[in-house]
Every structure is written in C-alpha cells, then in structure tokens.
mmCIF file of C-alpha atoms in Angstrom:
data_model
loop_
_atom_site.group_PDB
_atom_site.id
_atom_site.type_symbol
_atom_site.label_atom_id
_atom_site.label_comp_id
_atom_site.label_asym_id
_atom_site.label_seq_id
_atom_site.Cartn_x
_atom_site.Cartn_y
_atom_site.Cartn_z
ATOM 1 C CA MET A 632 77.250 59.774 162.519
ATOM 2 C CA ASN A 633 75.662 62.064 159.976
ATOM 3 C CA HIS A 634 71.968 62.742 160.057
ATOM 4 C CA SER A 635 69.873 59.896 158.690
ATOM 5 C CA ALA A 636 66.499 58.276 159.215
ATOM 6 C CA LEU A 637 67.958 56.329 162.182
ATOM 7 C CA THR A 638 69.435 59.378 163.909
ATOM 8 C CA PRO A 639 66.314 59.964 166.088
ATOM 9 C CA VAL A 640 66.532 56.341 167.276
ATOM 10 C CA PHE A 641 70.143 56.710 168.440
ATOM 11 C CA THR A 642 69.366 60.082 169.983
ATOM 12 C CA ALA A 643 66.439 58.610 171.931
ATOM 13 C CA LEU A 644 68.632 55.743 173.192
ATOM 14 C CA ARG A 645 71.345 58.130 174.383
ATOM 15 C CA VAL A 646 68.853 60.463 176.053
ATOM 16 C CA GLY A 647 67.193 57.470 177.712
ATOM 17 C CA LEU A 648 70.530 56.266 179.063
ATOM 18 C CA HIS A 649 71.390 59.711 180.424
ATOM 19 C CA ALA A 650 67.956 59.984 182.041
ATOM 20 C CA LEU A 651 68.349 56.536 183.618
ATOM 21 C CA VAL A 652 71.733 57.413 185.151
ATOM 22 C CA LEU A 653 70.528 60.790 186.400
ATOM 23 C CA GLY A 654 67.277 59.394 187.769
ATOM 24 C CA LEU A 655 68.917 56.547 189.701
ATOM 25 C CA ALA A 656 71.652 58.861 191.010
ATOM 26 C CA CYS A 657 69.038 61.370 192.188
ATOM 27 C CA TYR A 658 67.171 58.523 193.908
ATOM 28 C CA VAL A 659 70.330 57.564 195.817
ATOM 29 C CA LEU A 660 71.036 61.216 196.732
ATOM 30 C CA VAL A 661 67.487 61.884 197.900
ATOM 31 C CA ARG A 662 67.455 58.733 200.034
ATOM 32 C CA ALA A 663 70.813 59.671 201.590
ATOM 33 C CA CYS A 664 69.681 63.262 202.301
ATOM 34 C CA ILE A 665 66.452 62.022 203.918
ATOM 35 C CA SER A 666 68.502 59.670 206.112
ATOM 36 C CA VAL A 667 70.802 62.550 207.152
ATOM 37 C CA ALA A 668 67.829 64.771 207.932
ATOM 38 C CA SER A 669 66.075 62.107 210.023
ATOM 39 C CA THR A 670 69.079 60.718 211.915
ATOM 40 C CA GLY A 671 71.508 63.634 211.871
ATOM 41 C CA ARG A 672 74.338 61.267 211.010
ATOM 42 C CA TRP A 673 76.780 62.091 208.224
ATOM 43 C CA VAL A 674 78.429 58.668 208.295
ATOM 44 C CA PRO A 675 77.972 56.773 206.080
ATOM 45 C CA GLU A 676 75.247 58.910 204.447
ATOM 46 C CA GLY A 677 77.629 61.820 203.860
ATOM 47 C CA VAL A 678 80.084 59.478 202.173
ATOM 48 C CA VAL A 679 77.234 58.146 200.011
ATOM 49 C CA ILE A 680 76.395 61.692 198.921
ATOM 50 C CA GLY A 681 80.041 62.460 198.081
ATOM 51 C CA VAL A 682 80.619 59.264 196.116
ATOM 52 C CA CYS A 683 77.289 59.702 194.287
ATOM 53 C CA VAL A 684 78.213 63.253 193.247
ATOM 54 C CA LEU A 685 81.623 61.956 192.092
ATOM 55 C CA PHE A 686 79.869 59.227 190.072
ATOM 56 C CA VAL A 687 77.644 61.781 188.331
ATOM 57 C CA ALA A 688 80.624 64.072 187.652
ATOM 58 C CA THR A 689 82.608 61.201 186.159
ATOM 59 C CA TYR A 690 79.676 60.210 183.997
ATOM 60 C CA ALA A 691 79.321 63.815 182.810
ATOM 61 C CA ALA A 692 82.763 63.450 181.215
ATOM 62 C CA ALA A 693 81.179 60.983 178.774
ATOM 63 C CA GLY A 694 83.421 61.785 175.801
ATOM 64 C CA PRO A 695 83.686 58.160 174.674
ATOM 65 C CA LEU A 696 79.915 57.769 174.755
ATOM 66 C CA ARG A 697 79.431 60.572 172.260
ATOM 67 C CA SER A 698 82.505 60.279 170.067
ATOM 68 C CA ARG A 699 83.110 56.509 170.405
ATOM 69 C CA ARG A 700 86.834 57.110 170.771
ATOM 70 C CA ARG A 701 88.936 54.012 171.013
ATOM 71 C CA GLY A 702 91.834 53.290 173.314
ATOM 72 C CA THR A 703 92.904 53.547 176.903
ATOM 73 C CA PHE A 704 90.827 56.608 177.805
ATOM 74 C CA ARG A 705 87.588 54.766 177.148
ATOM 75 C CA LEU A 706 88.589 51.834 179.351
ATOM 76 C CA LEU A 707 89.804 54.098 182.156
ATOM 77 C CA TRP A 708 86.555 56.078 182.076
ATOM 78 C CA LEU A 709 84.445 52.912 182.301
ATOM 79 C CA ALA A 710 86.716 51.433 184.996
ATOM 80 C CA ALA A 711 86.411 54.610 187.108
ATOM 81 C CA LEU A 712 82.613 54.495 186.895
ATOM 82 C CA THR A 713 82.605 50.814 187.831
ATOM 83 C CA VAL A 714 84.840 51.321 190.890
ATOM 84 C CA GLU A 715 82.746 54.265 192.056
ATOM 85 C CA TRP A 716 79.577 52.203 191.655
ATOM 86 C CA VAL A 717 81.053 49.290 193.635
ATOM 87 C CA VAL A 718 81.982 51.657 196.499
ATOM 88 C CA LEU A 719 78.562 53.298 196.374
ATOM 89 C CA ALA A 720 76.706 49.976 196.257
ATOM 90 C CA ALA A 721 78.802 48.701 199.181
ATOM 91 C CA LEU A 722 77.676 51.714 201.229
ATOM 92 C CA THR A 723 73.956 51.592 200.373
ATOM 93 C CA PRO A 724 71.699 49.008 198.688
ATOM 94 C CA ASP A 725 69.913 51.871 196.888
ATOM 95 C CA ALA A 726 72.922 52.247 194.567
ATOM 96 C CA THR A 727 72.714 48.641 193.396
ATOM 97 C CA PHE A 728 70.270 49.640 190.666
ATOM 98 C CA LEU A 729 72.930 51.852 189.031
ATOM 99 C CA VAL A 730 74.329 48.643 187.601
ATOM 100 C CA PHE A 731 71.707 48.762 184.817
ATOM 101 C CA PRO A 732 73.150 51.806 182.993
ATOM 102 C CA LEU A 733 76.610 50.273 183.496
ATOM 103 C CA PHE A 734 75.345 47.261 181.530
ATOM 104 C CA PHE A 735 74.589 49.487 178.525
ATOM 105 C CA LEU A 736 77.875 51.370 178.841
ATOM 106 C CA ALA A 737 79.875 48.123 178.843
ATOM 107 C CA LEU A 738 77.927 46.803 175.856
ATOM 108 C CA HIS A 739 78.405 50.074 174.006
ATOM 109 C CA LEU A 740 82.093 50.667 174.662
ATOM 110 C CA LEU A 741 83.625 47.186 174.809
ATOM 111 C CA PRO A 742 83.975 44.782 171.883
ATOM 112 C CA VAL A 743 82.102 41.488 171.789
ATOM 113 C CA PRO A 744 82.570 39.092 173.608
ATOM 114 C CA TRP A 745 84.299 41.169 176.301
ATOM 115 C CA SER A 746 81.216 43.352 176.680
ATOM 116 C CA VAL A 747 79.056 40.314 177.490
ATOM 117 C CA VAL A 748 81.699 39.068 179.955
ATOM 118 C CA ALA A 749 81.732 42.489 181.651
ATOM 119 C CA VAL A 750 77.936 42.423 181.970
ATOM 120 C CA GLY A 751 78.170 38.982 183.571
ATOM 121 C CA VAL A 752 80.765 40.179 186.088
ATOM 122 C CA LEU A 753 78.710 43.291 186.935
ATOM 123 C CA THR A 754 75.627 41.110 187.417
ATOM 124 C CA LEU A 755 77.477 38.812 189.828
ATOM 125 C CA VAL A 756 78.814 41.770 191.821
ATOM 126 C CA ALA A 757 75.333 43.343 191.978
ATOM 127 C CA ILE A 758 73.808 40.070 193.257
ATOM 128 C CA LEU A 759 76.527 39.701 195.920
ATOM 129 C CA LEU A 760 76.214 43.307 197.131
ATOM 130 C CA PHE A 761 72.422 43.190 197.213
ATOM 131 C CA GLY A 762 72.517 39.878 199.102
ATOM 132 C CA TRP A 763 75.040 41.300 201.563
ATOM 133 C CA HIS A 764 72.788 44.267 202.315
ATOM 134 C CA SER A 765 69.323 42.688 202.224
ATOM 135 C CA GLY A 766 69.863 38.953 202.438
ATOM 136 C CA TRP A 767 69.501 36.343 199.763
ATOM 137 C CA THR A 768 66.130 36.455 198.028
ATOM 138 C CA ALA A 769 64.781 35.269 194.713
ATOM 139 C CA GLY A 770 64.092 38.850 193.654
ATOM 140 C CA GLY A 771 67.615 39.933 194.548
ATOM 141 C CA ILE A 772 69.008 37.227 192.266
ATOM 142 C CA LEU A 773 66.491 37.204 189.411
ATOM 143 C CA GLY A 774 66.249 40.992 189.164
ATOM 144 C CA PRO A 775 69.891 41.602 188.116
ATOM 145 C CA LEU A 776 69.859 38.491 185.927
ATOM 146 C CA ILE A 777 66.745 39.601 184.031
ATOM 147 C CA GLY A 778 68.073 43.153 183.756
ATOM 148 C CA ALA A 779 71.377 41.867 182.390
ATOM 149 C CA ALA A 780 69.602 39.683 179.819
ATOM 150 C CA VAL A 781 67.442 42.591 178.648
ATOM 151 C CA ALA A 782 70.470 44.896 178.512
ATOM 152 C CA VAL A 783 72.459 42.379 176.438
ATOM 153 C CA ALA A 784 69.568 41.973 173.989
ATOM 154 C CA ILE A 785 69.109 45.733 173.625
ATOM 155 C CA GLY A 786 72.851 46.412 173.477
ATOM 156 C CA LEU A 787 73.530 43.845 170.771
ATOM 157 C CA GLY A 788 70.505 45.088 168.858
ATOM 158 C CA TYR A 789 71.866 48.617 169.123
ATOM 159 C CA ARG A 790 75.225 47.441 167.760
ATOM 160 C CA ALA A 791 73.547 45.745 164.797
ATOM 161 C CA LEU A 792 71.413 48.824 164.146
ATOM 162 C CA PHE A 793 74.469 51.088 164.388
ATOM 163 C CA ARG A 794 76.427 48.945 161.918
ATOM 164 C CA GLU A 795 73.440 48.914 159.553
ATOM 165 C CA ALA A 796 73.193 52.702 159.745
ATOM 166 C CA GLN A 797 76.921 53.087 159.062
ATOM 167 C CA GLU A 798 76.703 50.726 156.085
ATOM 168 C CA ARG A 799 73.693 52.629 154.749
ATOM 169 C CA GLU A 800 75.529 55.928 155.071
ATOM 170 C CA ARG A 801 78.545 54.470 153.299
ATOM 171 C CA LEU A 802 76.370 53.208 150.448
ATOM 172 C CA ILE A 803 74.577 56.553 150.171
ATOM 173 C CA ARG A 804 77.911 58.371 150.159
ATOM 174 C CA ASP A 805 79.269 56.039 147.468
ATOM 175 C CA LEU A 806 76.084 56.488 145.444
ATOM 176 C CA MET A 807 76.341 60.267 145.658
ATOM 177 C CA GLU A 808 79.998 60.191 144.627
ATOM 178 C CA THR A 809 79.205 57.808 141.767
ATOM 179 C CA ARG A 810 76.351 60.011 140.628
ATOM 180 C CA GLU A 811 78.614 63.058 140.665
ATOM 181 C CA GLN A 812 81.278 61.176 138.732
ATOM 182 C CA LEU A 813 78.668 59.958 136.254
ATOM 183 C CA ALA A 814 77.319 63.474 135.783
ATOM 184 C CA ALA A 815 80.851 64.799 135.245
ATOM 185 C CA SER A 816 81.558 61.969 132.790
ATOM 186 C CA GLU A 817 78.337 62.693 130.925
ATOM 187 C CA ARG A 818 79.190 66.384 130.701
ATOM 188 C CA GLN A 819 82.679 65.550 129.512
ATOM 189 C CA ALA A 820 81.328 63.003 127.035
ATOM 190 C CA GLY A 821 78.826 65.546 125.722
ATOM 191 C CA THR A 822 81.540 68.167 125.307
ATOM 192 C CA LEU A 823 83.878 65.715 123.605
ATOM 193 C CA GLY A 824 81.072 64.447 121.407
ATOM 194 C CA GLU A 825 80.274 67.955 120.211
ATOM 195 C CA ARG A 826 83.953 68.659 119.600
ATOM 196 C CA GLU A 827 84.247 65.446 117.617
ATOM 197 C CA ARG A 828 81.140 66.314 115.595
ATOM 198 C CA LEU A 829 82.527 69.750 114.765
ATOM 199 C CA ALA A 830 85.880 68.209 113.821
ATOM 200 C CA ARG A 831 84.130 65.747 111.493
ATOM 201 C CA GLU A 832 82.067 68.506 109.908
ATOM 202 C CA LEU A 833 85.133 70.678 109.331
ATOM 203 C CA HIS A 834 87.049 67.735 107.921
ATOM 204 C CA ASP A 835 84.271 66.570 105.613
ATOM 205 C CA THR A 836 83.214 70.021 104.359
ATOM 206 C CA VAL A 837 85.639 72.922 104.748
ATOM 207 C CA ALA A 838 88.883 70.924 104.698
ATOM 208 C CA GLN A 839 87.799 68.763 101.764
ATOM 209 C CA GLY A 840 86.533 71.814 99.868
ATOM 210 C CA LEU A 841 89.749 73.756 100.379
ATOM 211 C CA SER A 842 91.786 70.742 99.345
ATOM 212 C CA SER A 843 89.732 70.405 96.146
ATOM 213 C CA ILE A 844 90.063 74.124 95.436
ATOM 214 C CA GLN A 845 93.811 73.882 95.907
ATOM 215 C CA LEU A 846 94.045 70.983 93.435
ATOM 216 C CA LEU A 847 91.873 72.767 90.874
ATOM 217 C CA LEU A 848 93.936 75.951 91.133
ATOM 218 C CA HIS A 849 97.127 73.953 90.756
ATOM 219 C CA ALA A 850 95.742 72.334 87.593
ATOM 220 C CA ALA A 851 94.707 75.755 86.266
ATOM 221 C CA GLU A 852 98.243 77.036 86.880
ATOM 222 C CA ARG A 853 99.667 74.335 84.636
ATOM 223 C CA SER A 854 97.235 75.118 81.785
ATOM 224 C CA THR A 855 97.527 78.925 81.640
ATOM 225 C CA THR A 856 100.228 81.035 79.997
ATOM 226 C CA ASP A 857 99.027 84.509 80.935
ATOM 227 C CA PRO A 858 101.518 85.844 83.577
ATOM 228 C CA ALA A 859 98.879 88.004 85.307
ATOM 229 C CA ALA A 860 96.418 85.140 85.496
ATOM 230 C CA LEU A 861 99.201 82.811 86.635
ATOM 231 C CA ASP A 862 100.112 85.140 89.504
ATOM 232 C CA ALA A 863 96.441 85.401 90.537
ATOM 233 C CA LEU A 864 96.018 81.606 90.445
ATOM 234 C CA ARG A 865 99.204 81.098 92.445
ATOM 235 C CA LEU A 866 98.035 83.621 95.057
ATOM 236 C CA ALA A 867 94.613 81.956 95.255
ATOM 237 C CA ARG A 868 96.231 78.494 95.628
ATOM 238 C CA GLU A 869 98.580 79.688 98.381
ATOM 239 C CA THR A 870 95.639 81.325 100.182
ATOM 240 C CA ALA A 871 93.672 78.081 99.953
ATOM 241 C CA ALA A 872 96.692 76.149 101.252
ATOM 242 C CA THR A 873 97.047 78.529 104.207
ATOM 243 C CA ASP A 874 93.335 78.249 105.036
ATOM 244 C CA LEU A 875 93.517 74.445 104.712
ATOM 245 C CA ALA A 876 96.440 74.303 107.165
ATOM 246 C CA GLU A 877 94.516 76.543 109.595
ATOM 247 C CA THR A 878 91.423 74.359 109.266
ATOM 248 C CA ARG A 879 93.444 71.226 109.962
ATOM 249 C CA ARG A 880 94.862 72.912 113.062
ATOM 250 C CA PHE A 881 91.303 73.530 114.262
ATOM 251 C CA ILE A 882 90.458 69.884 113.600
ATOM 252 C CA ARG A 883 93.470 68.741 115.652
ATOM 253 C CA GLU A 884 92.477 71.016 118.540
ATOM 254 C CA LEU A 885 88.920 69.692 118.475
ATOM 255 C CA SER A 886 90.028 66.055 118.371
ATOM 256 C CA PRO A 887 90.623 64.137 121.668
ATOM 257 C CA PRO A 888 93.967 65.248 123.164
ATOM 258 C CA ALA A 889 95.147 61.674 123.610
ATOM 259 C CA LEU A 890 94.874 61.166 119.851
ATOM 260 C CA ASP A 891 97.250 63.996 119.007
ATOM 261 C CA GLU A 892 99.780 61.348 118.015
ATOM 262 C CA ARG A 893 97.446 60.665 115.045
ATOM 263 C CA SER A 894 97.689 56.961 115.955
ATOM 264 C CA LEU A 895 95.432 54.952 118.259
ATOM 265 C CA PRO A 896 98.199 52.459 119.215
ATOM 266 C CA ALA A 897 100.429 55.380 120.214
ATOM 267 C CA ALA A 898 97.622 56.899 122.292
ATOM 268 C CA LEU A 899 97.053 53.546 124.031
ATOM 269 C CA ALA A 900 100.778 53.209 124.713
ATOM 270 C CA ARG A 901 100.854 56.646 126.309
ATOM 271 C CA LEU A 902 97.747 55.802 128.383
ATOM 272 C CA ALA A 903 99.390 52.546 129.569
ATOM 273 C CA GLU A 904 102.561 54.403 130.536
ATOM 274 C CA GLN A 905 100.622 57.055 132.454
ATOM 275 C CA THR A 906 98.530 54.425 134.286
ATOM 276 C CA THR A 907 101.615 52.417 135.256
ATOM 277 C CA ARG A 908 103.409 55.498 136.522
ATOM 278 C CA ALA A 909 100.405 56.814 138.479
ATOM 279 C CA SER A 910 99.080 53.578 140.026
ATOM 280 C CA GLY A 911 101.859 51.005 139.962
ATOM 281 C CA VAL A 912 99.713 48.574 137.954
ATOM 282 C CA ARG A 913 101.835 47.197 135.096
ATOM 283 C CA VAL A 914 99.975 47.853 131.848
ATOM 284 C CA SER A 915 101.173 46.428 128.537
ATOM 285 C CA VAL A 916 99.941 47.150 125.002
ATOM 286 C CA ARG A 917 99.912 44.718 122.083
ATOM 287 C CA VAL A 918 98.721 45.332 118.521
ATOM 288 C CA SER A 919 97.437 42.471 116.399
ATOM 289 C CA GLY A 920 96.899 42.713 112.660
ATOM 290 C CA GLU A 921 97.800 45.512 110.277
ATOM 291 C CA PRO A 922 97.056 48.964 111.771
ATOM 292 C CA THR A 923 94.813 50.983 109.477
ATOM 293 C CA PRO A 924 93.375 54.494 109.823
ATOM 294 C CA LEU A 925 90.072 54.372 111.702
ATOM 295 C CA PRO A 926 87.141 56.798 111.680
ATOM 296 C CA MET A 927 87.445 59.355 114.446
ATOM 297 C CA PRO A 928 84.341 58.128 116.386
ATOM 298 C CA VAL A 929 85.773 54.588 116.442
ATOM 299 C CA GLU A 930 89.191 55.720 117.688
ATOM 300 C CA THR A 931 87.597 57.936 120.327
ATOM 301 C CA ALA A 932 85.258 55.159 121.520
ATOM 302 C CA LEU A 933 88.134 52.681 121.834
ATOM 303 C CA LEU A 934 90.294 55.207 123.658
ATOM 304 C CA ARG A 935 87.451 56.026 126.103
ATOM 305 C CA ALA A 936 86.866 52.276 126.622
ATOM 306 C CA ALA A 937 90.550 51.797 127.464
ATOM 307 C CA GLN A 938 90.510 54.749 129.873
ATOM 308 C CA GLY A 939 87.332 53.547 131.635
ATOM 309 C CA SER A 940 88.510 49.939 131.866
ATOM 310 C CA LEU A 941 91.915 50.879 133.282
ATOM 311 C CA ALA A 942 90.218 53.212 135.772
ATOM 312 C CA ASN A 943 88.131 50.254 136.989
ATOM 313 C CA VAL A 944 91.268 48.088 137.190
ATOM 314 C CA VAL A 945 93.072 50.664 139.332
ATOM 315 C CA GLN A 946 90.102 51.506 141.582
ATOM 316 C CA HIS A 947 88.360 48.165 142.047
ATOM 317 C CA ALA A 948 90.331 45.161 140.756
ATOM 318 C CA CYS A 949 93.361 45.207 143.121
ATOM 319 C CA ALA A 950 95.330 43.947 140.128
ATOM 320 C CA ALA A 951 99.097 43.748 139.700
ATOM 321 C CA SER A 952 99.054 43.890 135.898
ATOM 322 C CA ALA A 953 96.735 44.493 132.961
ATOM 323 C CA GLY A 954 97.029 44.076 129.210
ATOM 324 C CA LEU A 955 95.579 46.029 126.298
ATOM 325 C CA THR A 956 95.267 44.197 122.985
ATOM 326 C CA LEU A 957 94.181 46.130 119.880
ATOM 327 C CA SER A 958 93.188 43.757 117.076
ATOM 328 C CA TYR A 959 92.655 45.011 113.511
ATOM 329 C CA MET A 960 90.430 42.771 111.414
ATOM 330 C CA GLU A 961 89.007 43.085 107.931
ATOM 331 C CA ASP A 962 85.727 44.757 108.865
ATOM 332 C CA ALA A 963 86.061 45.411 112.601
ATOM 333 C CA VAL A 964 88.489 46.372 115.332
ATOM 334 C CA THR A 965 88.573 44.907 118.854
ATOM 335 C CA LEU A 966 90.079 46.199 122.074
ATOM 336 C CA ASP A 967 90.619 43.630 124.853
ATOM 337 C CA VAL A 968 91.438 44.769 128.399
ATOM 338 C CA VAL A 969 92.454 41.888 130.682
ATOM 339 C CA ASP A 970 93.597 42.147 134.314
ATOM 340 C CA ASP A 971 94.721 39.681 136.975
ATOM 341 C CA GLY A 972 92.640 41.245 139.784
ATOM 342 C CA HIS A 973 90.192 39.608 142.161
ATOM 343 C CA GLY A 974 87.354 39.750 139.611
ATOM 344 C CA PHE A 975 83.678 39.823 140.482
ATOM 345 C CA ASP A 976 80.537 37.771 140.136
ATOM 346 C CA THR A 977 78.606 38.919 137.085
ATOM 347 C CA GLY A 978 75.554 37.024 138.351
ATOM 348 C CA GLY A 979 74.829 35.699 134.903
ATOM 349 C CA SER A 980 74.757 39.234 133.469
ATOM 350 C CA GLU A 981 77.236 40.252 130.794
ATOM 351 C CA ASP A 982 76.866 43.973 131.472
ATOM 352 C CA GLY A 983 78.825 43.853 134.737
ATOM 353 C CA ALA A 984 75.838 45.035 136.792
ATOM 354 C CA GLY A 985 77.408 43.705 139.977
ATOM 355 C CA HIS A 986 80.721 45.485 139.455
ATOM 356 C CA PRO A 987 81.486 48.642 141.515
ATOM 357 C CA GLY A 988 82.246 50.474 138.247
ATOM 358 C CA SER A 989 79.058 49.284 136.509
ATOM 359 C CA PHE A 990 78.065 52.862 135.607
ATOM 360 C CA GLY A 991 81.236 53.237 133.547
ATOM 361 C CA LEU A 992 80.711 49.821 131.974
ATOM 362 C CA ARG A 993 77.162 50.784 131.065
ATOM 363 C CA ALA A 994 78.362 54.031 129.446
ATOM 364 C CA MET A 995 80.980 52.045 127.543
ATOM 365 C CA ARG A 996 78.302 49.650 126.282
ATOM 366 C CA GLU A 997 76.043 52.516 125.203
ATOM 367 C CA ARG A 998 78.893 54.241 123.323
ATOM 368 C CA ALA A 999 79.736 51.003 121.518
ATOM 369 C CA ALA A 1000 76.078 50.333 120.678
ATOM 370 C CA ALA A 1001 75.776 53.806 119.150
ATOM 371 C CA LEU A 1002 78.534 52.819 116.706
ATOM 372 C CA GLY A 1003 77.007 49.427 115.934
ATOM 373 C CA GLY A 1004 79.418 47.512 118.175
ATOM 374 C CA GLU A 1005 79.242 45.517 121.385
ATOM 375 C CA VAL A 1006 80.963 45.086 124.746
ATOM 376 C CA VAL A 1007 81.506 41.642 126.283
ATOM 377 C CA ILE A 1008 82.570 41.290 129.918
ATOM 378 C CA GLU A 1009 83.912 38.066 131.421
ATOM 379 C CA SER A 1010 84.843 37.793 135.085
ATOM 380 C CA ALA A 1011 84.736 35.498 138.088
ATOM 381 C CA PRO A 1012 85.864 35.945 141.714
ATOM 382 C CA GLY A 1013 89.596 35.372 141.942
ATOM 383 C CA ARG A 1014 90.049 34.981 138.166
ATOM 384 C CA GLY A 1015 90.396 38.558 136.968
ATOM 385 C CA THR A 1016 88.275 40.424 134.446
ATOM 386 C CA ALA A 1017 88.288 40.659 130.639
ATOM 387 C CA VAL A 1018 86.522 43.438 128.734
ATOM 388 C CA ALA A 1019 86.232 43.122 124.931
ATOM 389 C CA VAL A 1020 85.009 46.074 122.837
ATOM 390 C CA THR A 1021 84.298 45.297 119.188
ATOM 391 C CA LEU A 1022 83.406 48.035 116.706
ATOM 392 C CA PRO A 1023 82.718 47.744 112.983
ATOM 393 C CA ILE A 1024 84.998 49.793 110.741
ATOM 394 C CA GLY A 1025 82.808 50.290 107.712
ATOM 395 C CA GLY A 1026 79.608 51.403 109.478
ATOM 396 C CA ALA A 1027 81.002 54.201 111.653
ATOM 397 C CA SER A 1028 82.576 56.628 109.242
#
C-alpha cells in the first residue's frame, strides 16, 4: 500500500504483532534455558528450545504478511507455524500463549469466514493443551476464549480499515488521473480555441479583403482598354488570388483536423468509424433535416461534444452500441448521443454530476453555454444514457 494517512496505523499493527511473537517466543526460550540450567536436563527442554527457534525462523520468513501474496505458499506458511506451535505447546504450557499472534495471522491471511473458523479451532486446541498441562480451570478456558474474541474484533476491524484505505487510495488515484486529464483537455481546448479564433479572424478580414480585391481588379480589367494597365491589373488580380489561396490554406490548417472534410456529418462519420474500430462499440450516424453550413464555433462545439460523449460511452457505459443523430432545424442544430449501456443515477441533476465522466460533461455544458446553447442529459441505471446538445445557428457566427 502506498503511503497515506493510515500508513502509520498499519505499520504500528505490524510492529505490534512482530513484538508480540518475539516477546512470547523469548519468554518460552528463557523459561526453557532456566529449566536446563537448574535441572541439567536437555529433555524435553532442549527440544523446546529447538522447536522454539524453528518457530521464530519460520515466522521470520513472513513474506505473505508483508506482501499479502495469495495462493498455496501463504497457506503452507501458516500451516507450518501452526504445527510448530502445537508441538511446542504440547511440550510446555508456556508456549500456549503463542496462540494469540496465530489468531491475528489467521485473521489476516485467510478469507472470511474461514479465518474465524481457524481462530475457533486454534482456541479449542489451546484450551485442550492448557488443560492437559495444568488441569481444567476457569482461567484456562476463559483466557483463550476472551483472547480469541478480542483478536476477531481487532482482525475484522483491521480488514475493514484496510479496505477503506485501499478504496481511498483508488479514489485519490482516480481523482489525480481525472485532474490530469482535465488539465490536458483544458490546455487542448485553449489551444484549439485560439486556433479557431485566428482562423475566424483570417477568414473575416484577410480572406474577405483579398476576395473583394480580386473581384474589384477583375471588374477593372473588363473596363480598361490600355494594354499596359490591363497587364498590371491582371498581375495584381493573380497575386491577390495566390494570396487568397495561401490564406485559405492557413485557415484550413488552423481549423480542427476532424473538420478537414469541410462537412460536420462527414467528420462525425469518421469519428464513429474510428470509435467502432478502436473499441468495438458499434456507433451509427444519422442526419435529420437539410444540412447547411454552420459557423465554425458551432461545428467545433458539436464535434467536441460527440468526441467527449463517445469517450464516456467507451470508458464508463459498458455499451454495445451508440447512435449519433445530427438534426438541422430552422434556427438551431442538435446533436443527440444515445447508448445502450448500464446508465447511471443522475440523482435529480441534469448535469450528470454522479457520472464518472462528469468533468467532461461539465466542460461540454460550459462550451455549449458559451455559444448560447444547452446540454440535456437523461439516464437511469440499466436504461442507457442520452446526451442532447442544442446550439443556435444565428447567434454564434
């Protein structure tokens, strides 16, 4: 897990578990060494020392505890520790207390409910071994039971806290990625906006002026009879025509690449084909009404709306198909993007605030509002999503 505000908590829990294992193992070793020193016998105290050292060595290979690896290795590691503890606890009652860290290991490494079952089995074995060594007492029964209950409560709490931390990290990671994507989109939108502004300025000033000059020179050619003046007028008209063609080339280069076809329906058809080929989502395009030339800002806004909506369909909707409908009306144009995905709950909000791609939807709404239009979003869980972008034609020249 990456560093977060909960990292110190998990670190403290792991260090506490290690300290508990080491402390209890040292207690068993010290007691066995004292018994050897006082009695001079190496059986069974020597065996206790050997098994205890083996237990600590096995625990030191705690790869699953740190990396949380799944599979057979984890189970074998826990099973080896359990067998070694049973042998150790059968030799000396001092080792019975090592069952407490085994509780936490079982709760940490095994899935629920098997972890709780394992704790119950370990508790029963601990009670039986302690009773075999020291006789049946209330403390010998209640002690392991209370320890098991506390361990289960702490272990399940740790699991919940760990899942919460993972979910928080995932949300933070998604937020950072979304913020980076939004920043990149804003930079791209700013660059495209400036390019579009320059293209409009060139079209409305330089290109129109050169076109007018060309027409005036052509009219002057028809009204003059002086050969020298006629040659000069013809040269001036051809120069104006060359400059006009160069200016129009600049305008095409500054316009959105997807609109190079000089037709919004053609650009949408190419976008649908690219989306289908790249994602497998079947995208169809339908044009309603009589296609008419649109102002460049309107065409660009509709194209960006189609790109953003299809990106949301591919990334979030889990849809099999989507449809683009471009409707030309008398004073407005509408783009409808409808998919058959799983939809989402708008929560009574038409801006799609609950949708994973709500940043893109918000940018789409702001672009439409800047042109005097609106964006309407309709969706429900299991019923797909429909995005309608309506822009006026007359007010966005």
